[in-house]
Coordinates of C-alpha atoms in Angstrom, one line a residue:
Chain A
A1 CA 197.0 11.1 32.4
Q2 CA 194.2 8.9 33.7
R3 CA 190.9 10.4 34.6
V4 CA 187.5 9.1 35.5
T5 CA 184.4 11.2 35.7
Q6 CA 181.1 10.2 37.2
P7 CA 178.8 13.2 36.6
E8 CA 176.1 12.2 39.1
K9 CA 176.9 12.4 42.8
L10 CA 173.5 11.2 43.7
L11 CA 171.0 9.1 41.8
S12 CA 167.6 8.0 43.1
V13 CA 165.2 5.7 41.3
F14 CA 162.2 3.6 42.2
K15 CA 162.3 -0.1 42.8
G16 CA 161.8 -1.9 39.5
A17 CA 162.9 1.0 37.4
P18 CA 165.9 0.9 35.1
V19 CA 169.2 2.2 36.4
E20 CA 172.1 3.8 34.6
L21 CA 175.2 5.1 36.3
K22 CA 177.4 7.1 34.0
C23 CA 181.1 6.9 33.8
N24 CA 183.4 8.6 31.3
Y25 CA 187.1 8.3 31.2
S26 CA 190.2 9.9 29.7
Y27 CA 193.2 7.9 28.8
S28 CA 195.3 7.8 25.7
G29 CA 196.0 4.1 25.5
S30 CA 193.8 1.0 26.1
P31 CA 192.3 1.1 29.5
E32 CA 190.9 -1.5 31.7
L33 CA 187.6 -0.3 33.3
F34 CA 186.0 -1.5 36.5
W35 CA 183.0 -0.8 38.7
Y36 CA 183.3 -1.1 42.4
V37 CA 180.5 -1.0 44.9
Q38 CA 180.5 0.0 48.6
Y39 CA 177.5 -1.0 50.6
S40 CA 176.8 0.7 53.9
R41 CA 179.5 0.1 56.4
Q42 CA 181.3 -2.4 54.2
R43 CA 184.5 -2.3 52.2
L44 CA 184.8 -1.7 48.5
Q45 CA 184.2 -4.8 46.4
L46 CA 184.6 -5.4 42.8
L47 CA 181.3 -5.5 40.9
L48 CA 182.5 -6.1 37.4
R49 CA 185.3 -5.5 35.0
H50 CA 185.0 -4.8 31.3
I51 CA 187.3 -7.6 30.1
S52 CA 185.1 -10.2 31.8
R53 CA 182.0 -9.1 30.0
E54 CA 179.9 -10.7 32.7
S55 CA 176.7 -9.7 34.5
I56 CA 176.9 -9.5 38.3
K57 CA 173.7 -9.0 40.3
G58 CA 172.0 -8.0 37.1
F59 CA 174.4 -5.2 36.4
T60 CA 176.2 -4.9 33.0
A61 CA 178.6 -2.4 31.6
D62 CA 179.9 -2.0 28.1
L63 CA 183.1 -0.2 27.2
N64 CA 182.4 2.3 24.5
K65 CA 185.8 3.5 23.2
G66 CA 184.2 5.9 20.8
E67 CA 182.4 7.8 23.6
T68 CA 185.1 6.9 26.2
S69 CA 182.3 5.6 28.4
F70 CA 181.7 2.7 30.7
H71 CA 178.1 3.2 32.0
L72 CA 176.7 0.7 34.5
K73 CA 173.2 -0.5 33.8
K74 CA 170.5 -2.6 35.4
P75 CA 167.1 -3.1 33.9
F76 CA 165.1 -3.5 37.1
A77 CA 166.5 -1.9 40.3
Q78 CA 166.2 -3.6 43.7
E79 CA 166.3 -2.0 47.1
E80 CA 169.5 -3.9 48.0
D81 CA 171.2 -2.1 45.1
S82 CA 171.3 1.1 47.2
A83 CA 175.0 1.8 47.7
M84 CA 178.0 3.9 46.6
Y85 CA 179.3 3.0 43.1
Y86 CA 182.7 3.9 41.9
C87 CA 184.0 3.6 38.3
A88 CA 187.7 3.0 38.1
L89 CA 190.4 2.8 35.4
S90 CA 193.7 1.0 35.2
G91 CA 196.0 2.1 32.4
Q92 CA 197.8 -0.1 30.0
G93 CA 200.6 -1.8 31.8
A94 CA 200.0 0.3 34.8
Q95 CA 199.2 -1.2 38.1
K96 CA 197.2 1.5 39.9
L97 CA 193.5 2.1 39.9
V98 CA 192.2 5.6 39.5
F99 CA 188.7 6.2 40.8
G100 CA 185.8 8.5 39.8
Q101 CA 184.1 10.6 42.3
G102 CA 181.4 8.0 43.0
T103 CA 177.7 7.9 42.6
R104 CA 175.4 7.3 45.6
L105 CA 172.5 5.2 44.3
T106 CA 169.3 5.1 46.3
I107 CA 166.5 2.8 45.4
N108 CA 163.2 3.9 46.7
P109 CA 160.5 1.3 47.6
Chain B
G1 CA 187.7 -14.8 47.9
A2 CA 190.9 -13.1 48.9
V3 CA 190.9 -10.9 52.0
V4 CA 192.8 -7.8 52.8
S5 CA 192.9 -6.7 56.4
Q6 CA 193.8 -3.4 57.9
H7 CA 194.8 -2.6 61.5
P8 CA 193.8 -0.7 63.4
S9 CA 190.3 0.1 62.2
R10 CA 190.2 3.2 64.3
V11 CA 193.0 5.2 65.9
I12 CA 193.2 8.5 67.8
C13 CA 196.5 10.1 68.2
K14 CA 197.9 13.4 69.5
S15 CA 199.2 16.1 67.2
G16 CA 202.9 15.7 66.6
T17 CA 203.0 12.0 67.2
S18 CA 203.3 9.2 64.5
V19 CA 200.9 6.5 63.9
K20 CA 201.2 3.3 61.9
I21 CA 198.5 1.5 59.9
E22 CA 199.0 -2.1 58.7
C23 CA 197.7 -3.7 55.6
R24 CA 197.8 -7.5 55.3
S25 CA 196.8 -9.8 52.5
L26 CA 195.6 -12.8 54.5
D27 CA 195.5 -15.6 51.9
F28 CA 197.5 -14.4 49.0
Q29 CA 200.8 -12.8 48.3
A30 CA 200.8 -9.2 47.0
T31 CA 203.8 -7.7 45.4
T32 CA 201.9 -4.5 44.9
M33 CA 199.6 -2.8 47.4
F34 CA 198.0 0.6 47.2
W35 CA 197.2 3.3 49.8
Y36 CA 194.2 5.6 49.4
R37 CA 192.8 8.4 51.4
Q38 CA 189.1 9.2 51.5
F39 CA 187.6 12.3 52.9
P40 CA 183.9 12.3 54.0
K41 CA 181.5 12.0 51.1
Q42 CA 184.4 12.1 48.6
S43 CA 186.1 9.6 46.4
L44 CA 189.2 7.6 47.0
M45 CA 192.4 9.5 46.3
L46 CA 195.4 7.4 45.5
M47 CA 198.4 8.3 47.7
A48 CA 201.0 5.8 46.7
T49 CA 201.8 2.4 45.2
S50 CA 203.6 0.1 47.6
N51 CA 206.1 -2.3 46.0
E52 CA 207.5 -5.2 47.9
G53 CA 211.2 -4.9 48.4
S54 CA 211.5 -1.5 46.9
K55 CA 210.5 2.1 47.4
A56 CA 206.9 3.2 47.1
T57 CA 205.8 5.3 44.2
Y58 CA 204.0 8.4 45.5
E59 CA 201.3 10.4 43.6
Q60 CA 201.9 14.0 42.9
G61 CA 201.3 16.2 45.9
V62 CA 201.7 13.5 48.5
E63 CA 204.5 14.1 50.9
K64 CA 206.9 11.2 51.0
D65 CA 208.4 12.2 54.3
K66 CA 205.1 12.5 56.0
F67 CA 203.5 9.3 54.7
L68 CA 206.1 6.6 55.1
I69 CA 205.3 3.4 53.3
N70 CA 207.1 0.1 53.9
H71 CA 206.4 -3.1 52.1
A72 CA 208.8 -5.5 53.7
S73 CA 207.0 -8.7 52.9
L74 CA 204.7 -10.2 50.3
T75 CA 201.8 -9.9 52.7
L76 CA 202.3 -6.7 54.6
S77 CA 202.5 -3.0 53.8
T78 CA 202.5 -0.3 56.4
L79 CA 201.6 3.4 56.3
T80 CA 203.1 5.6 58.9
V81 CA 201.8 9.1 59.3
T82 CA 204.6 11.1 60.8
S83 CA 204.2 14.2 63.0
A84 CA 200.5 13.9 62.5
H85 CA 198.3 17.1 62.5
P86 CA 194.5 17.4 62.6
E87 CA 194.3 17.9 58.9
D88 CA 195.7 14.4 58.5
S89 CA 192.5 13.0 60.0
S90 CA 190.9 10.9 57.4
F91 CA 189.9 7.4 56.3
Y92 CA 192.8 5.5 54.9
I93 CA 192.2 2.5 52.7
C94 CA 194.6 0.0 51.4
S95 CA 194.2 -2.5 48.6
A96 CA 196.3 -5.4 47.2
R97 CA 196.6 -6.9 43.8
E98 CA 196.2 -10.6 43.5
T99 CA 198.2 -11.7 40.5
A100 CA 197.2 -15.3 40.7
S101 CA 193.6 -14.6 39.7
G102 CA 193.8 -12.1 36.9
N103 CA 195.2 -9.1 38.8
T104 CA 192.0 -8.5 40.8
I105 CA 192.5 -5.8 43.4
Y106 CA 191.0 -6.4 46.8
F107 CA 190.3 -3.7 49.4
G108 CA 190.8 -3.5 53.1
E109 CA 188.1 -2.3 55.4
G110 CA 189.8 1.0 56.0
S111 CA 191.3 2.8 59.0
W112 CA 189.9 5.9 60.6
L113 CA 192.6 8.2 61.8
T114 CA 191.7 11.1 64.1
V115 CA 194.4 13.5 65.2
V116 CA 193.5 15.6 68.2

């Protein structure tokens, strides 16, 4: 079974501080991991995926298979980063995305 | 980028009636679309995978006869909530997989359903 856990429902940091949103997963095969972001009153949009190994809006995430984690990081938070962040997993050969519970990130000025 | 559109964005219906929500991929073809349900301040719960030209695959616990899914074309999937009850009130979100650009999944804007 596929499972994604985001332990923090809420996370609040000050502008300019580092940010780390935690994501752990459970899957027996080789997963594909994603981070989606939902800004206020907007639809979900893809932030990044682990196979791309790219940095979007200063965010990065590394897949750690040993710890079954895919934490999202940004060294210096900006106010416009305030949003709802969802970690998601797609199993090997599977088509569906399973989401974590989401973390609401608030960046304080 | 690719766009997925849902209609209606908000709908109110009476208990016992049926309501249909449409999900369209506007500039790409999607053989696979997904329907999610989201309760306030909670995560997205996958309801079913909609496959063009074949039956939808429902997640455990989702009533097939209550949530009818039809994916008759490569750009349109519909979710019909039959005999709606107030507990069906929720935010329904669809997404579509674009295979041409690395299987990226794009999301619709969601549809608010209120059953009174």
